[in-house]
């Protein structure tokens, strides 16, 4: 029963729901982002002056940035999202327990029917043996003439 497909499917759903709780919690954690960019412009952009060209943008442009984000107020979105995800986990856990109990019941009933069938076969065999003895006794009486 451990390898039953329904139980495996429910266990996979339970794992998914547990990870969904972690996913919701991640929205409230700090987020660090790093950006880097390089551009090369040709021809170089400049501003024409009487004494020569004054560059506005140079050929090689480098940009780097680091962004740290932290949610300060989510107006309940994270709290209620986490609570909903936890309730989903509990619902799937209950479904898993219910399915295990249903399978246990089915196995117990099948075992009970098997035992009843075995006892019925034993009773039938004993009845057959009794009738065979009766037939043997009647055959012997008939030969004796009684």
Phi, psi and omega in degrees: 000338180299326182265017181295134184300324180294319178293321178296320179295316179293323178295321178295319177296322178297316177299319179299315181294322179295322178287333177293326175299315178297322179296318179294319180296329183297335179295339181263356180274156177297147182236122181250128182232135178243135180233143175216143181211145177224133175227149177236121182253135174220134353287163180293132180279134182214170179246122183284126176236162180299331181271356179145191181265131177257119184292134175266312179232128179279165182299309184264119179243126177243136175224138176219145181208154177227126183238128175244123180242141177217127178287122179266321180219120178249002177056041176089351183301314181290318180298309183287328176296318178295317180297319178296318179295320178294323177294323176296320178299313180296323179295317180291324176299317178295321178296321178295317178297315180298320180292321177298316179295321178296317179293321176300317179297315179298318179295317179297318179294319178296319179295319179297317178296323178297315180295320178297318179295319178297318179293323177296320178295318180297317178297318179296320179294318177296320178296319178297317179297320179296319179291324176295320176295319178297317178297317179298317179295317179294322178296319180294321179294321181294320179294327180282346176091019178252000000 
